[in-house]
XYZ file of C-alpha atoms in Angstrom:
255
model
C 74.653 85.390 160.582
C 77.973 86.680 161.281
C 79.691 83.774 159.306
C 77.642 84.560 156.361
C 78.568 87.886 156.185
C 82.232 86.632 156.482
C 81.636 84.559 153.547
C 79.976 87.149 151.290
C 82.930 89.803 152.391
C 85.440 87.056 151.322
C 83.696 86.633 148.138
C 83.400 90.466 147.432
C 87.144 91.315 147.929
C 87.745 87.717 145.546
C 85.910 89.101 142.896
C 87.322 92.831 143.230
C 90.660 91.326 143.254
C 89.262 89.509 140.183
C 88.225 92.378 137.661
C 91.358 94.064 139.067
C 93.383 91.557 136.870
C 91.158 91.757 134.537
C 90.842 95.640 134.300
C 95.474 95.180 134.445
C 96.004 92.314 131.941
C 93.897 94.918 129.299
C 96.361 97.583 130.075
C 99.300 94.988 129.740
C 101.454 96.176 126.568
C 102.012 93.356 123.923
C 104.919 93.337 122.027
C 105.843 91.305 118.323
C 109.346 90.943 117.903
C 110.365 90.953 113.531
C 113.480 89.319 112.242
C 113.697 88.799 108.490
C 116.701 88.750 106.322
C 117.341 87.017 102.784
C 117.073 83.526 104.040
C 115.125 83.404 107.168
C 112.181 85.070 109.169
C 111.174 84.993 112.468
C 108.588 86.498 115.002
C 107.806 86.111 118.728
C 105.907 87.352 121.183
C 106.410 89.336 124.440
C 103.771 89.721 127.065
C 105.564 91.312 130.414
C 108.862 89.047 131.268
C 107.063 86.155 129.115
C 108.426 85.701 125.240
C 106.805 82.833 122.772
C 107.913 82.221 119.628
C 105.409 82.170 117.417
C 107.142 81.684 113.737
C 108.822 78.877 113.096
C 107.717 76.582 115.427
C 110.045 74.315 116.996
C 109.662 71.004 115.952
C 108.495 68.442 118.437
C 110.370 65.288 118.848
C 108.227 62.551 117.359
C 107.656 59.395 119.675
C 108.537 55.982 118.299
C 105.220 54.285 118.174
C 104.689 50.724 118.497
C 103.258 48.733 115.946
C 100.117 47.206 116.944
C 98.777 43.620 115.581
C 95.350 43.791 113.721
C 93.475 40.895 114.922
C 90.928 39.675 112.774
C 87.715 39.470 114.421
C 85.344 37.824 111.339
C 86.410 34.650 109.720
C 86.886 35.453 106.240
C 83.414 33.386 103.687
C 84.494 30.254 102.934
C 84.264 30.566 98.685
C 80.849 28.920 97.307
C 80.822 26.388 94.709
C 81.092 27.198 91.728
C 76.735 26.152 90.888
C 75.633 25.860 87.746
C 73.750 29.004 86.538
C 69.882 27.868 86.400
C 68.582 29.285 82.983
C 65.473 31.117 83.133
C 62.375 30.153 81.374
C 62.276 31.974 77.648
C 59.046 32.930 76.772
C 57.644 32.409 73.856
C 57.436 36.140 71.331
C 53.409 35.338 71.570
C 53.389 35.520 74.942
C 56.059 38.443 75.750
C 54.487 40.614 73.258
C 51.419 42.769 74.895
C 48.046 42.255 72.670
C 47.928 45.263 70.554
C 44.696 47.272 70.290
C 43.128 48.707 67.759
C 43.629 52.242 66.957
C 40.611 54.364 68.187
C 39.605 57.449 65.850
C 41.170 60.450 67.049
C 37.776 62.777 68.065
C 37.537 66.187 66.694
C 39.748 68.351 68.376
C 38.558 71.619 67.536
C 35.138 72.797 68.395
C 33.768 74.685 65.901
C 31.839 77.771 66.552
C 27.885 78.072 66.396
C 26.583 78.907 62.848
C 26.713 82.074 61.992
C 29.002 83.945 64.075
C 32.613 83.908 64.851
C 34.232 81.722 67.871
C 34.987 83.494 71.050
C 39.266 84.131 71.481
C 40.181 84.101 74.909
C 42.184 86.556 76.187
C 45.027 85.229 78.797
C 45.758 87.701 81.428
C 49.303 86.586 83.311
C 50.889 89.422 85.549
C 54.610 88.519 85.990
C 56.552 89.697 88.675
C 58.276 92.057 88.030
C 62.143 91.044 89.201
C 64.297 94.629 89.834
C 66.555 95.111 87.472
C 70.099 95.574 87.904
C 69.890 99.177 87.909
C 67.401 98.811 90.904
C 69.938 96.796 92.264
C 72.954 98.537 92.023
C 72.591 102.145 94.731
C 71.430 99.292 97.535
C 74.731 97.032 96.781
C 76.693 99.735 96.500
C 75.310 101.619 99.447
C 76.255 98.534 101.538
C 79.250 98.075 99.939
C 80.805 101.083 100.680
C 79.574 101.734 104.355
C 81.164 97.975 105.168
C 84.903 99.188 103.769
C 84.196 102.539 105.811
C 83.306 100.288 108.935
C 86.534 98.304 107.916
C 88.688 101.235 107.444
C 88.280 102.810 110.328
C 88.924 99.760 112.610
C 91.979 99.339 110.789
C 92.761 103.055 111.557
C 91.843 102.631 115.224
C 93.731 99.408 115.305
C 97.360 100.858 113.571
C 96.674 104.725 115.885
C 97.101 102.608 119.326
C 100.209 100.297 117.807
C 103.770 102.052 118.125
C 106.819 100.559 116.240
C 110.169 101.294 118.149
C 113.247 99.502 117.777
C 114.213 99.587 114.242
C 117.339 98.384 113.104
C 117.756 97.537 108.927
C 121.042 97.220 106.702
C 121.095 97.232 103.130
C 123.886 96.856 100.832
C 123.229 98.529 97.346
C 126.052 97.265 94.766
C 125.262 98.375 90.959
C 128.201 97.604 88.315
C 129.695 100.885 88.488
C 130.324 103.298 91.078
C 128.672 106.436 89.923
C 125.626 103.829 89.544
C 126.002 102.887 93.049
C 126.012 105.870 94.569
C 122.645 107.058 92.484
C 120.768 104.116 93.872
C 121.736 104.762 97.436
C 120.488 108.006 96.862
C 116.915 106.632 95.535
C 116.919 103.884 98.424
C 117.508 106.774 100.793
C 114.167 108.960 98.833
C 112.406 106.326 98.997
C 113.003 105.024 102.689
C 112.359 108.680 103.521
C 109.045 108.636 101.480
C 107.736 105.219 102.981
C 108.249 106.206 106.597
C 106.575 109.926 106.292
C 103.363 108.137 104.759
C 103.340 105.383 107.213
C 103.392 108.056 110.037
C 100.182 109.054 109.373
C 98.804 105.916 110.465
C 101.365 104.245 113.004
C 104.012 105.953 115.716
C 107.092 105.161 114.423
C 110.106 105.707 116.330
C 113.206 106.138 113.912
C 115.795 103.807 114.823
C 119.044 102.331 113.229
C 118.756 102.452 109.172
C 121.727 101.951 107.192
C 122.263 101.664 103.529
C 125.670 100.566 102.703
C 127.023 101.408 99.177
C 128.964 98.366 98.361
C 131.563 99.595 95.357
C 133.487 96.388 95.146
C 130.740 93.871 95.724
C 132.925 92.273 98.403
C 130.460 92.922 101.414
C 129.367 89.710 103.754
C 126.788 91.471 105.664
C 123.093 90.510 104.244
C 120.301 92.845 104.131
C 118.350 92.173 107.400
C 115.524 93.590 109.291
C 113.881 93.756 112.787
C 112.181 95.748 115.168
C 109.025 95.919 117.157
C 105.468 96.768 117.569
C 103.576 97.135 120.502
C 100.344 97.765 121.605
C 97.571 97.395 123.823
C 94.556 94.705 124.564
C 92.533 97.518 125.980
C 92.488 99.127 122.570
C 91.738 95.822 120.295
C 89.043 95.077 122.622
C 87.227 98.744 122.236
C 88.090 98.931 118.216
C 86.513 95.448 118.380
C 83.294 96.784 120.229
C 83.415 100.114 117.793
C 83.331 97.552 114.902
C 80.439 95.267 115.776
C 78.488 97.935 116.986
C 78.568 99.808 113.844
C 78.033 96.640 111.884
C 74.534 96.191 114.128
C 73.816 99.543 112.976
C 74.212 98.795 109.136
C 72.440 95.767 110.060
C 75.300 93.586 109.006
C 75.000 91.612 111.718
């Protein structure tokens, strides 16, 4: 008795120690590492001290493969003889021909009513189904149109509120033919950089980080316009916005 409560302990504290990594590896941050510039782009990922690249793949080293002998297994027909074709038997016209038969007289079709009075007309009586129309149609599709992209939306929202994008570091060289043109459209890139960050922060954290715009008068700068940063988030909140999701699609009976 003793020795089976030794083994039932031991399997207790395994599986605690279980769902402990479990419950740890959903509180893990993920991070996706961005690098794109004019030429290239490139994106890996970092779990902990682990990092994968995940775009572009590194090419794996193709093995010389040996060439392997097809051995026929069936002989090949040997070719018949060339037989004379046997002609078949033409029969006679007489005989092909089918005996024709006389033409019967076509009966009266229509019965004529009894003397004196008028034939009876028969009245039909089909109900068709009646298929809704597309006006019928239309509140239902619509109905479940619109409460799937308001299921959709706010998983994306969910999603993007638990993601944080830190990191940042962009360069841009604006060159226009003149240098009072140059300096206008560093201006606009600077609107609209301003513009495009204040709207994305009310979806995503975004922590400002190292934006340049370089106003390049002569044309003579080397430096290309690049981009990188990061975005990290959590499994624990995919895995709930996933459960938020399908339950609301078994609600709308989606699913």
């Amino acid at each position: 008795m003793a020795a089976l409560w030794l083994i039932v302990r031991i399997l207790l504290w395994m599986l605690a120690v279980l769902l402990g990594l479990v419950v740890a590896a959903l509180f893990v941050p993920i991070t996706a590492e961005l690098r794109a510039d004019e030429t290239d782009f490139a994106a890996w990922l970092r779990v902990l001290f682990v990092r994968i690249k995940l775009y572009p793949r590194p090419e794996k080293e193709e093995k010389p493969r040996r060439e392997k002998r097809k051995k026929e297994k069936k002989a090949r027909p040997t070719p018949a003889e060339n037989a004379p074709a046997e002609k078949a038997p033409v029969q006679s016209a007489q005989q092909a021909a089918p005996a024709q038969e006389p033409p019967t007289e076509a009966a009266p079709a229509s019965k004529a009513g009894t003397a004196g009075g008028p034939a009876p007309k028969k009245q039909a009586k089909t109900q068709e189904a009646k298929s809704p129309s597309l006006a019928d149609k239309l509140p239902k599709d619509l109905d479940r149109t619109l409460a799937l992209v308001s299921t959709a939306g706010g998983a994306v929202r969910r999603l993007l509120a638990g993601l944080t994008v830190h990191g940042i570091k962009a360069f841009l060289p604006v060159h226009k033919d003149a240098a009072a043109d140059t300096a206008l459209a560093v201006g606009r890139v600077w609107a609209a950089v301003g513009a495009g960050l204040g709207a994305l922060q009310n979806f995503i954290r975004i922590r400002p980080g190292e934006i340049t715009v370089q106003p390049d008068y002569t044309g003579d700068e080397e430096r290309k316009a690049s981009f990188s940063c990061k975005i990290t988030g959590c499994l624990f909140i995919m895995v709930s916005v996933g459960i938020w999701a399908f339950r609301r699609l078994r609600e709308q009976k989606f699913l």
